[in-house]
Amino acid sequence: MKAVILAGGYGTRISEESGVRPKPMVEIGGKPILWHIMKIYAHHGIRDFVICCGYKGHMIKQYFSDYFLHNADVTFRMDRNEMQVHRNNTEPWNVTLVDTGQETMTGGRLRRVREYLDDSTFCLTYGDGVGDVNIREAIRYHRQQGTLATLTAVRQPGRFGVFNLHDHSGQVESFTEKPEGTETPWINGGFFVLEPAVLDYIDSDDTMWEKAPLERLATEGQLAAFRHTGFWQPMDTLRDRNMLEELWQKGQAQWKVWGTAPESTAPDPVLAEILATPVLAPAGQRVAAPTIMPAG
């Protein structure tokens, strides 16, 4: 199973950092937040990544180009032009980095990586938010709902796009774009689980994933929400970055769900079992006129 990470935006709200590097490369605990996001997915058995690059994307490519060398013990035989690797501490990840354009919107970026996706369920998230989201359970929930798309619903005051949820189901009824003068218990936290058919909802590079595609999916009863009541935090501003750094330094980083043992290269049995479970029929159609903004 693959995870797509949107890592091409300008990050203007954290310009103190993004002026010199792409936002997903801003470091927490000496590692880019992008690495933290990938570690979360890898903990849940997903180690195949497609990263949508854009603004300063060459820095993301350079990071992964150097990552193996930086995490290995090596001997250089200068006279023979040889390099011998003694010990490699890198994670067993497969990372595909795709230049999706400097000005491309979030939906357009996802559309541009279509050729790198299998014809099967995949994950999507933003390159600037972390949380202790149980991704395995989100995937299980998605397959139980039988919808084309499932987002992770998190709790946050109303500076983000909001939506309504049925009390006794996971169906999203409607969206409101950054409402003023109100607060909402649920917002879009990313960490989507998607079927390949959602790519047909994206028209062009100018399409924002959070607008027309999600609006139409909600209207057609094809958008569900997996409720996450644990830790979730986007890194929108320098203040957010400093808060995440402080949590990491204090050993209170709740998104650090992974342990210290080396990652296995074997398929995750729990994830395999979930993906082998038959998909249920989708829930009934819900009529809405939704709009939404991204979490980060």
PDB file of C-alpha atoms in Angstrom:
ATOM      1  CA  MET A   1       0.000   0.000   0.000  1.00  0.00           C
ATOM      2  CA  LYS A   2       1.242   3.489  -0.863  1.00  0.00           C
ATOM      3  CA  ALA A   3       1.085   6.824   0.924  1.00  0.00           C
ATOM      4  CA  VAL A   4       1.098  10.065  -1.057  1.00  0.00           C
ATOM      5  CA  ILE A   5       2.463  13.132   0.754  1.00  0.00           C
ATOM      6  CA  LEU A   6       1.768  16.669  -0.477  1.00  0.00           C
ATOM      7  CA  ALA A   7       5.086  18.477  -0.066  1.00  0.00           C
ATOM      8  CA  GLY A   8       5.075  21.171  -2.740  1.00  0.00           C
ATOM      9  CA  GLY A   9       3.487  24.260  -1.196  1.00  0.00           C
ATOM     10  CA  TYR A  10       5.175  27.550  -0.363  1.00  0.00           C
ATOM     11  CA  GLY A  11       4.502  27.479   3.385  1.00  0.00           C
ATOM     12  CA  THR A  12       3.995  31.255   3.507  1.00  0.00           C
ATOM     13  CA  ARG A  13       2.686  31.221   7.081  1.00  0.00           C
ATOM     14  CA  ILE A  14       6.028  29.922   8.299  1.00  0.00           C
ATOM     15  CA  SER A  15       8.163  32.089   6.036  1.00  0.00           C
ATOM     16  CA  GLU A  16      10.890  32.366   8.685  1.00  0.00           C
ATOM     17  CA  GLU A  17      11.737  28.751   7.805  1.00  0.00           C
ATOM     18  CA  SER A  18      10.242  28.208   4.341  1.00  0.00           C
ATOM     19  CA  GLY A  19      12.216  31.097   2.872  1.00  0.00           C
ATOM     20  CA  VAL A  20      15.296  28.877   2.850  1.00  0.00           C
ATOM     21  CA  ARG A  21      13.794  25.381   2.526  1.00  0.00           C
ATOM     22  CA  PRO A  22      10.474  23.727   1.713  1.00  0.00           C
ATOM     23  CA  LYS A  23       8.112  23.502   4.654  1.00  0.00           C
ATOM     24  CA  PRO A  24       8.226  19.675   4.886  1.00  0.00           C
ATOM     25  CA  MET A  25      11.989  19.970   5.425  1.00  0.00           C
ATOM     26  CA  VAL A  26      11.633  22.150   8.537  1.00  0.00           C
ATOM     27  CA  GLU A  27      13.190  20.129  11.322  1.00  0.00           C
ATOM     28  CA  ILE A  28      11.750  18.795  14.558  1.00  0.00           C
ATOM     29  CA  GLY A  29      14.310  17.089  16.759  1.00  0.00           C
ATOM     30  CA  GLY A  30      16.926  17.287  14.018  1.00  0.00           C
ATOM     31  CA  LYS A  31      14.749  15.525  11.431  1.00  0.00           C
ATOM     32  CA  PRO A  32      12.435  17.064   8.812  1.00  0.00           C
ATOM     33  CA  ILE A  33       8.759  16.939   9.714  1.00  0.00           C
ATOM     34  CA  LEU A  34       8.382  14.944   6.491  1.00  0.00           C
ATOM     35  CA  TRP A  35      10.500  12.199   8.078  1.00  0.00           C
ATOM     36  CA  HIS A  36       8.261  12.199  11.155  1.00  0.00           C
ATOM     37  CA  ILE A  37       5.170  11.763   8.963  1.00  0.00           C
ATOM     38  CA  MET A  38       6.793   8.882   7.100  1.00  0.00           C
ATOM     39  CA  LYS A  39       7.747   7.216  10.390  1.00  0.00           C
ATOM     40  CA  ILE A  40       4.089   7.371  11.466  1.00  0.00           C
ATOM     41  CA  TYR A  41       2.988   5.600   8.300  1.00  0.00           C
ATOM     42  CA  ALA A  42       5.816   3.080   8.476  1.00  0.00           C
ATOM     43  CA  HIS A  43       4.767   2.185  12.030  1.00  0.00           C
ATOM     44  CA  HIS A  44       1.438   1.110  10.559  1.00  0.00           C
ATOM     45  CA  GLY A  45       3.033  -1.018   7.864  1.00  0.00           C
ATOM     46  CA  ILE A  46       3.096   1.501   4.992  1.00  0.00           C
ATOM     47  CA  ARG A  47       6.615   1.962   3.688  1.00  0.00           C
ATOM     48  CA  ASP A  48       6.004   2.872   0.041  1.00  0.00           C
ATOM     49  CA  PHE A  49       5.839   6.647  -0.419  1.00  0.00           C
ATOM     50  CA  VAL A  50       5.094   9.000  -3.293  1.00  0.00           C
ATOM     51  CA  ILE A  51       6.118  12.552  -2.416  1.00  0.00           C
ATOM     52  CA  CYS A  52       4.640  15.425  -4.425  1.00  0.00           C
ATOM     53  CA  CYS A  53       7.413  18.003  -4.719  1.00  0.00           C
ATOM     54  CA  GLY A  54       7.118  21.613  -5.877  1.00  0.00           C
ATOM     55  CA  TYR A  55       8.631  24.648  -4.151  1.00  0.00           C
ATOM     56  CA  LYS A  56      12.344  23.972  -3.552  1.00  0.00           C
ATOM     57  CA  GLY A  57      11.687  20.320  -4.345  1.00  0.00           C
ATOM     58  CA  HIS A  58      15.349  19.775  -5.192  1.00  0.00           C
ATOM     59  CA  MET A  59      16.119  20.050  -1.464  1.00  0.00           C
ATOM     60  CA  ILE A  60      13.775  17.154  -0.692  1.00  0.00           C
ATOM     61  CA  LYS A  61      15.402  15.094  -3.443  1.00  0.00           C
ATOM     62  CA  GLN A  62      18.862  15.977  -2.125  1.00  0.00           C
ATOM     63  CA  TYR A  63      17.871  14.954   1.395  1.00  0.00           C
ATOM     64  CA  PHE A  64      16.874  11.465   0.323  1.00  0.00           C
ATOM     65  CA  SER A  65      19.844  11.222  -2.007  1.00  0.00           C
ATOM     66  CA  ASP A  66      22.157  11.798   0.962  1.00  0.00           C
ATOM     67  CA  TYR A  67      20.039   9.966   3.556  1.00  0.00           C
ATOM     68  CA  PHE A  68      21.561   6.537   2.988  1.00  0.00           C
ATOM     69  CA  LEU A  69      25.115   7.863   3.213  1.00  0.00           C
ATOM     70  CA  HIS A  70      24.390   9.897   6.338  1.00  0.00           C
ATOM     71  CA  ASN A  71      22.957   6.867   8.144  1.00  0.00           C
ATOM     72  CA  ALA A  72      25.638   4.336   7.309  1.00  0.00           C
ATOM     73  CA  ASP A  73      29.187   3.555   8.395  1.00  0.00           C
ATOM     74  CA  VAL A  74      31.396   3.681   5.315  1.00  0.00           C
ATOM     75  CA  THR A  75      34.989   3.325   4.222  1.00  0.00           C
ATOM     76  CA  PHE A  76      36.229   5.307   1.229  1.00  0.00           C
ATOM     77  CA  ARG A  77      39.140   3.789  -0.715  1.00  0.00           C
ATOM     78  CA  MET A  78      40.340   6.921  -2.444  1.00  0.00           C
ATOM     79  CA  ASP A  79      43.030   5.152  -4.429  1.00  0.00           C
ATOM     80  CA  ARG A  80      40.484   2.697  -5.868  1.00  0.00           C
ATOM     81  CA  ASN A  81      37.536   5.044  -6.167  1.00  0.00           C
ATOM     82  CA  GLU A  82      35.510   2.657  -3.968  1.00  0.00           C
ATOM     83  CA  MET A  83      33.037   3.006  -1.119  1.00  0.00           C
ATOM     84  CA  GLN A  84      32.338   0.137   1.271  1.00  0.00           C
ATOM     85  CA  VAL A  85      29.213   0.219   3.453  1.00  0.00           C
ATOM     86  CA  HIS A  86      29.714  -1.496   6.823  1.00  0.00           C
ATOM     87  CA  ARG A  87      26.418  -0.820   8.551  1.00  0.00           C
ATOM     88  CA  ASN A  88      23.232   0.753   7.265  1.00  0.00           C
ATOM     89  CA  ASN A  89      20.712   2.251   9.677  1.00  0.00           C
ATOM     90  CA  THR A  90      18.252   3.604   7.113  1.00  0.00           C
ATOM     91  CA  GLU A  91      14.611   2.596   7.097  1.00  0.00           C
ATOM     92  CA  PRO A  92      13.470   0.040   4.475  1.00  0.00           C
ATOM     93  CA  TRP A  93      11.404   2.583   2.563  1.00  0.00           C
ATOM     94  CA  ASN A  94      10.614   2.948  -1.110  1.00  0.00           C
ATOM     95  CA  VAL A  95      10.479   6.692  -1.859  1.00  0.00           C
ATOM     96  CA  THR A  96       9.342   8.132  -5.183  1.00  0.00           C
ATOM     97  CA  LEU A  97       9.877  11.884  -5.521  1.00  0.00           C
ATOM     98  CA  VAL A  98       7.834  13.578  -8.235  1.00  0.00           C
ATOM     99  CA  ASP A  99       8.136  17.167  -9.452  1.00  0.00           C
ATOM    100  CA  THR A 100       4.459  18.191  -9.542  1.00  0.00           C
ATOM    101  CA  GLY A 101       5.035  21.832 -10.469  1.00  0.00           C
ATOM    102  CA  GLN A 102       5.710  25.065  -8.668  1.00  0.00           C
ATOM    103  CA  GLU A 103       2.187  26.522  -8.857  1.00  0.00           C
ATOM    104  CA  THR A 104       0.110  23.331  -8.931  1.00  0.00           C
ATOM    105  CA  MET A 105      -2.749  23.097  -6.433  1.00  0.00           C
ATOM    106  CA  THR A 106      -3.193  20.158  -4.033  1.00  0.00           C
ATOM    107  CA  GLY A 107      -5.605  18.272  -6.280  1.00  0.00           C
ATOM    108  CA  GLY A 108      -3.423  18.852  -9.297  1.00  0.00           C
ATOM    109  CA  ARG A 109      -0.423  17.454  -7.447  1.00  0.00           C
ATOM    110  CA  LEU A 110      -2.334  14.281  -6.614  1.00  0.00           C
ATOM    111  CA  ARG A 111      -3.479  13.986 -10.233  1.00  0.00           C
ATOM    112  CA  ARG A 112       0.100  14.322 -11.482  1.00  0.00           C
ATOM    113  CA  VAL A 113       1.310  11.265  -9.532  1.00  0.00           C
ATOM    114  CA  ARG A 114      -1.422   8.997 -10.885  1.00  0.00           C
ATOM    115  CA  GLU A 115       1.035   6.948 -12.912  1.00  0.00           C
ATOM    116  CA  TYR A 116       2.986   6.075  -9.745  1.00  0.00           C
ATOM    117  CA  LEU A 117      -0.055   4.666  -7.924  1.00  0.00           C
ATOM    118  CA  ASP A 118      -1.367   1.125  -8.076  1.00  0.00           C
ATOM    119  CA  ASP A 119      -4.984   0.411  -8.908  1.00  0.00           C
ATOM    120  CA  SER A 120      -5.753  -0.073  -5.232  1.00  0.00           C
ATOM    121  CA  THR A 121      -6.514   1.775  -1.999  1.00  0.00           C
ATOM    122  CA  PHE A 122      -3.903   4.364  -1.034  1.00  0.00           C
ATOM    123  CA  CYS A 123      -3.292   7.022   1.618  1.00  0.00           C
ATOM    124  CA  LEU A 124      -2.850  10.778   1.233  1.00  0.00           C
ATOM    125  CA  THR A 125      -1.734  13.405   3.710  1.00  0.00           C
ATOM    126  CA  TYR A 126      -0.147  16.841   3.988  1.00  0.00           C
ATOM    127  CA  GLY A 127       3.576  17.308   4.545  1.00  0.00           C
ATOM    128  CA  ASP A 128       3.189  19.539   7.580  1.00  0.00           C
ATOM    129  CA  GLY A 129       1.021  17.772  10.162  1.00  0.00           C
ATOM    130  CA  VAL A 130       1.648  15.021  12.721  1.00  0.00           C
ATOM    131  CA  GLY A 131      -0.539  13.020  15.048  1.00  0.00           C
ATOM    132  CA  ASP A 132      -0.933   9.669  16.756  1.00  0.00           C
ATOM    133  CA  VAL A 133      -3.572   8.685  14.204  1.00  0.00           C
ATOM    134  CA  ASN A 134      -4.206   4.937  14.064  1.00  0.00           C
ATOM    135  CA  ILE A 135      -3.776   4.620  10.315  1.00  0.00           C
ATOM    136  CA  ARG A 136      -4.483   0.890  10.276  1.00  0.00           C
ATOM    137  CA  GLU A 137      -7.849   1.526  11.915  1.00  0.00           C
ATOM    138  CA  ALA A 138      -8.544   4.423   9.536  1.00  0.00           C
ATOM    139  CA  ILE A 139      -8.003   2.044   6.613  1.00  0.00           C
ATOM    140  CA  ARG A 140     -10.221  -0.593   8.248  1.00  0.00           C
ATOM    141  CA  TYR A 141     -12.935   2.018   8.812  1.00  0.00           C
ATOM    142  CA  HIS A 142     -12.659   3.219   5.216  1.00  0.00           C
ATOM    143  CA  ARG A 143     -13.235  -0.265   3.859  1.00  0.00           C
ATOM    144  CA  GLN A 144     -16.182  -0.776   6.211  1.00  0.00           C
ATOM    145  CA  GLN A 145     -17.788   2.428   4.958  1.00  0.00           C
ATOM    146  CA  GLY A 146     -17.361   1.446   1.322  1.00  0.00           C
ATOM    147  CA  THR A 147     -16.839   5.053   0.210  1.00  0.00           C
ATOM    148  CA  LEU A 148     -14.311   6.350  -2.288  1.00  0.00           C
ATOM    149  CA  ALA A 149     -12.705   8.664   0.270  1.00  0.00           C
ATOM    150  CA  THR A 150     -12.245   8.872   4.020  1.00  0.00           C
ATOM    151  CA  LEU A 151     -10.668  11.810   5.830  1.00  0.00           C
ATOM    152  CA  THR A 152      -9.487  11.935   9.427  1.00  0.00           C
ATOM    153  CA  ALA A 153     -11.657  14.203  11.553  1.00  0.00           C
ATOM    154  CA  VAL A 154      -9.798  15.975  14.371  1.00  0.00           C
ATOM    155  CA  ARG A 155     -10.717  18.582  16.945  1.00  0.00           C
ATOM    156  CA  GLN A 156      -9.453  22.138  16.525  1.00  0.00           C
ATOM    157  CA  PRO A 157     -10.902  25.678  16.899  1.00  0.00           C
ATOM    158  CA  GLY A 158     -12.465  27.241  13.834  1.00  0.00           C
ATOM    159  CA  ARG A 159      -9.554  28.725  11.887  1.00  0.00           C
ATOM    160  CA  PHE A 160      -9.846  25.765   9.513  1.00  0.00           C
ATOM    161  CA  GLY A 161     -12.571  24.515   7.186  1.00  0.00           C
ATOM    162  CA  VAL A 162     -15.274  22.684   9.110  1.00  0.00           C
ATOM    163  CA  PHE A 163     -17.908  20.080   8.402  1.00  0.00           C
ATOM    164  CA  ASN A 164     -20.890  18.336   9.947  1.00  0.00           C
ATOM    165  CA  LEU A 165     -20.967  14.674  10.948  1.00  0.00           C
ATOM    166  CA  HIS A 166     -23.972  12.475  11.613  1.00  0.00           C
ATOM    167  CA  ASP A 167     -24.158  11.511  15.280  1.00  0.00           C
ATOM    168  CA  HIS A 168     -24.320   7.800  14.602  1.00  0.00           C
ATOM    169  CA  SER A 169     -22.331   7.354  11.400  1.00  0.00           C
ATOM    170  CA  GLY A 170     -19.196   8.510   9.667  1.00  0.00           C
ATOM    171  CA  GLN A 171     -20.899  10.291   6.783  1.00  0.00           C
ATOM    172  CA  VAL A 172     -19.858  13.894   6.116  1.00  0.00           C
ATOM    173  CA  GLU A 173     -22.923  16.048   5.422  1.00  0.00           C
ATOM    174  CA  SER A 174     -21.483  19.429   4.512  1.00  0.00           C
ATOM    175  CA  PHE A 175     -18.455  21.713   4.628  1.00  0.00           C
ATOM    176  CA  THR A 176     -18.004  25.395   5.489  1.00  0.00           C
ATOM    177  CA  GLU A 177     -14.906  27.325   4.472  1.00  0.00           C
ATOM    178  CA  LYS A 178     -13.206  28.868   7.529  1.00  0.00           C
ATOM    179  CA  PRO A 179     -16.339  30.076   9.345  1.00  0.00           C
ATOM    180  CA  GLU A 180     -16.099  33.367  11.213  1.00  0.00           C
ATOM    181  CA  GLY A 181     -17.172  33.912  14.788  1.00  0.00           C
ATOM    182  CA  THR A 182     -17.674  30.251  15.589  1.00  0.00           C
ATOM    183  CA  GLU A 183     -15.866  27.148  16.699  1.00  0.00           C
ATOM    184  CA  THR A 184     -16.358  23.594  15.572  1.00  0.00           C
ATOM    185  CA  PRO A 185     -15.420  20.288  17.188  1.00  0.00           C
ATOM    186  CA  TRP A 186     -14.358  18.643  13.919  1.00  0.00           C
ATOM    187  CA  ILE A 187     -12.026  19.718  11.115  1.00  0.00           C
ATOM    188  CA  ASN A 188     -10.191  18.058   8.270  1.00  0.00           C
ATOM    189  CA  GLY A 189      -6.959  16.654   9.674  1.00  0.00           C
ATOM    190  CA  GLY A 190      -5.787  15.039   6.455  1.00  0.00           C
ATOM    191  CA  PHE A 191      -4.601  11.420   6.735  1.00  0.00           C
ATOM    192  CA  PHE A 192      -6.985  10.415   3.939  1.00  0.00           C
ATOM    193  CA  VAL A 193      -7.671   6.876   2.745  1.00  0.00           C
ATOM    194  CA  LEU A 194      -8.675   6.898  -0.920  1.00  0.00           C
ATOM    195  CA  GLU A 195      -9.710   4.734  -3.830  1.00  0.00           C
ATOM    196  CA  PRO A 196      -8.122   5.349  -7.263  1.00  0.00           C
ATOM    197  CA  ALA A 197     -11.495   6.555  -8.628  1.00  0.00           C
ATOM    198  CA  VAL A 198     -11.117   9.834  -6.699  1.00  0.00           C
ATOM    199  CA  LEU A 199      -8.511  10.881  -9.257  1.00  0.00           C
ATOM    200  CA  ASP A 200     -11.322  11.213 -11.782  1.00  0.00           C
ATOM    201  CA  TYR A 201     -12.771  13.997  -9.610  1.00  0.00           C
ATOM    202  CA  ILE A 202      -9.711  16.192 -10.259  1.00  0.00           C
ATOM    203  CA  ASP A 203      -9.913  18.293 -13.425  1.00  0.00           C
ATOM    204  CA  SER A 204      -6.544  20.044 -13.737  1.00  0.00           C
ATOM    205  CA  ASP A 205      -3.466  21.488 -12.033  1.00  0.00           C
ATOM    206  CA  ASP A 206      -5.664  24.323 -10.759  1.00  0.00           C
ATOM    207  CA  THR A 207      -7.958  22.009  -8.790  1.00  0.00           C
ATOM    208  CA  MET A 208      -7.755  22.218  -5.012  1.00  0.00           C
ATOM    209  CA  TRP A 209      -8.374  18.782  -3.538  1.00  0.00           C
ATOM    210  CA  GLU A 210     -10.148  20.414  -0.589  1.00  0.00           C
ATOM    211  CA  LYS A 211     -12.756  22.165  -2.763  1.00  0.00           C
ATOM    212  CA  ALA A 212     -14.528  20.691  -5.811  1.00  0.00           C
ATOM    213  CA  PRO A 213     -13.379  17.047  -5.424  1.00  0.00           C
ATOM    214  CA  LEU A 214     -14.285  16.773  -1.731  1.00  0.00           C
ATOM    215  CA  GLU A 215     -17.469  18.771  -2.277  1.00  0.00           C
ATOM    216  CA  ARG A 216     -18.616  16.402  -4.984  1.00  0.00           C
ATOM    217  CA  LEU A 217     -17.590  13.310  -3.025  1.00  0.00           C
ATOM    218  CA  ALA A 218     -19.600  14.534  -0.031  1.00  0.00           C
ATOM    219  CA  THR A 219     -22.635  15.344  -2.199  1.00  0.00           C
ATOM    220  CA  GLU A 220     -22.537  11.870  -3.717  1.00  0.00           C
ATOM    221  CA  GLY A 221     -22.273  10.169  -0.329  1.00  0.00           C
ATOM    222  CA  GLN A 222     -18.742   9.017  -1.113  1.00  0.00           C
ATOM    223  CA  LEU A 223     -16.881  10.813   1.701  1.00  0.00           C
ATOM    224  CA  ALA A 224     -16.594   9.390   5.204  1.00  0.00           C
ATOM    225  CA  ALA A 225     -14.791  10.646   8.307  1.00  0.00           C
ATOM    226  CA  PHE A 226     -12.665   8.635  10.693  1.00  0.00           C
ATOM    227  CA  ARG A 227     -12.836  10.343  14.096  1.00  0.00           C
ATOM    228  CA  HIS A 228      -9.478  10.864  15.797  1.00  0.00           C
ATOM    229  CA  THR A 229      -9.626  12.215  19.347  1.00  0.00           C
ATOM    230  CA  GLY A 230      -5.929  11.907  20.148  1.00  0.00           C
ATOM    231  CA  PHE A 231      -3.010  14.193  19.394  1.00  0.00           C
ATOM    232  CA  TRP A 232      -2.925  16.130  16.122  1.00  0.00           C
ATOM    233  CA  GLN A 233      -0.975  19.261  15.262  1.00  0.00           C
ATOM    234  CA  PRO A 234      -0.248  21.058  11.987  1.00  0.00           C
ATOM    235  CA  MET A 235       2.944  23.084  11.639  1.00  0.00           C
ATOM    236  CA  ASP A 236       1.501  26.268  10.159  1.00  0.00           C
ATOM    237  CA  THR A 237       3.587  28.883  11.961  1.00  0.00           C
ATOM    238  CA  LEU A 238       6.937  29.272  13.690  1.00  0.00           C
ATOM    239  CA  ARG A 239       5.069  29.076  16.967  1.00  0.00           C
ATOM    240  CA  ASP A 240       3.699  25.657  15.960  1.00  0.00           C
ATOM    241  CA  ARG A 241       7.180  24.509  15.007  1.00  0.00           C
ATOM    242  CA  ASN A 242       8.636  25.656  18.325  1.00  0.00           C
ATOM    243  CA  MET A 243       5.850  23.925  20.243  1.00  0.00           C
ATOM    244  CA  LEU A 244       6.494  20.638  18.417  1.00  0.00           C
ATOM    245  CA  GLU A 245      10.234  20.985  19.039  1.00  0.00           C
ATOM    246  CA  GLU A 246       9.629  21.559  22.746  1.00  0.00           C
ATOM    247  CA  LEU A 247       7.432  18.469  22.971  1.00  0.00           C
ATOM    248  CA  TRP A 248      10.110  16.417  21.223  1.00  0.00           C
ATOM    249  CA  GLN A 249      12.893  17.654  23.487  1.00  0.00           C
ATOM    250  CA  LYS A 250      10.802  16.926  26.604  1.00  0.00           C
ATOM    251  CA  GLY A 251      10.041  13.389  25.448  1.00  0.00           C
ATOM    252  CA  GLN A 252       6.363  14.288  25.124  1.00  0.00           C
ATOM    253  CA  ALA A 253       5.995  13.906  21.353  1.00  0.00           C
ATOM    254  CA  GLN A 254       2.718  11.982  21.249  1.00  0.00           C
ATOM    255  CA  TRP A 255       3.023  11.483  17.498  1.00  0.00           C
ATOM    256  CA  LYS A 256       6.163   9.369  18.056  1.00  0.00           C
ATOM    257  CA  VAL A 257       4.309   6.071  17.837  1.00  0.00           C
ATOM    258  CA  TRP A 258       7.319   4.151  16.509  1.00  0.00           C
ATOM    259  CA  GLY A 259       9.889   2.391  18.657  1.00  0.00           C
ATOM    260  CA  THR A 260      13.657   2.037  18.528  1.00  0.00           C
ATOM    261  CA  ALA A 261      13.806  -1.409  16.920  1.00  0.00           C
ATOM    262  CA  PRO A 262      14.771  -1.551  13.228  1.00  0.00           C
ATOM    263  CA  GLU A 263      11.812  -1.604  10.857  1.00  0.00           C
ATOM    264  CA  SER A 264      10.944  -4.954   9.360  1.00  0.00           C
ATOM    265  CA  THR A 265      11.007  -5.486   5.627  1.00  0.00           C
ATOM    266  CA  ALA A 266       8.255  -8.112   5.859  1.00  0.00           C
ATOM    267  CA  PRO A 267       4.656  -7.201   4.930  1.00  0.00           C
ATOM    268  CA  ASP A 268       2.627  -6.016   7.904  1.00  0.00           C
ATOM    269  CA  PRO A 269       0.223  -8.869   8.807  1.00  0.00           C
ATOM    270  CA  VAL A 270      -2.435  -6.603  10.339  1.00  0.00           C
ATOM    271  CA  LEU A 271      -2.477  -4.294   7.337  1.00  0.00           C
ATOM    272  CA  ALA A 272      -2.583  -7.287   4.977  1.00  0.00           C
ATOM    273  CA  GLU A 273      -5.574  -8.676   6.847  1.00  0.00           C
ATOM    274  CA  ILE A 274      -7.409  -5.341   6.641  1.00  0.00           C
ATOM    275  CA  LEU A 275      -6.804  -4.989   2.912  1.00  0.00           C
ATOM    276  CA  ALA A 276      -7.961  -8.567   2.340  1.00  0.00           C
ATOM    277  CA  THR A 277     -11.322  -7.858   3.987  1.00  0.00           C
ATOM    278  CA  PRO A 278     -14.167  -7.402   1.460  1.00  0.00           C
ATOM    279  CA  VAL A 279     -15.310  -3.823   1.007  1.00  0.00           C
ATOM    280  CA  LEU A 280     -18.850  -3.098   2.169  1.00  0.00           C
ATOM    281  CA  ALA A 281     -21.412  -1.318   0.022  1.00  0.00           C
ATOM    282  CA  PRO A 282     -21.324   2.495   0.358  1.00  0.00           C
ATOM    283  CA  ALA A 283     -23.759   4.274   2.630  1.00  0.00           C
ATOM    284  CA  GLY A 284     -26.707   6.223   1.270  1.00  0.00           C
ATOM    285  CA  GLN A 285     -26.257   9.489  -0.590  1.00  0.00           C
ATOM    286  CA  ARG A 286     -25.979  12.713   1.384  1.00  0.00           C
ATOM    287  CA  VAL A 287     -26.807  16.024  -0.262  1.00  0.00           C
ATOM    288  CA  ALA A 288     -24.528  18.965   0.553  1.00  0.00           C
ATOM    289  CA  ALA A 289     -22.844  22.020  -0.933  1.00  0.00           C
ATOM    290  CA  PRO A 290     -19.442  21.719   0.706  1.00  0.00           C
ATOM    291  CA  THR A 291     -16.304  23.783   0.733  1.00  0.00           C
ATOM    292  CA  ILE A 292     -13.164  23.148   2.767  1.00  0.00           C
ATOM    293  CA  MET A 293      -9.637  24.433   3.211  1.00  0.00           C
ATOM    294  CA  PRO A 294      -6.599  22.274   3.878  1.00  0.00           C
ATOM    295  CA  ALA A 295      -5.424  21.755   7.430  1.00  0.00           C
ATOM    296  CA  GLY A 296      -1.985  23.155   6.677  1.00  0.00           C
TER     297      GLY A 296
END
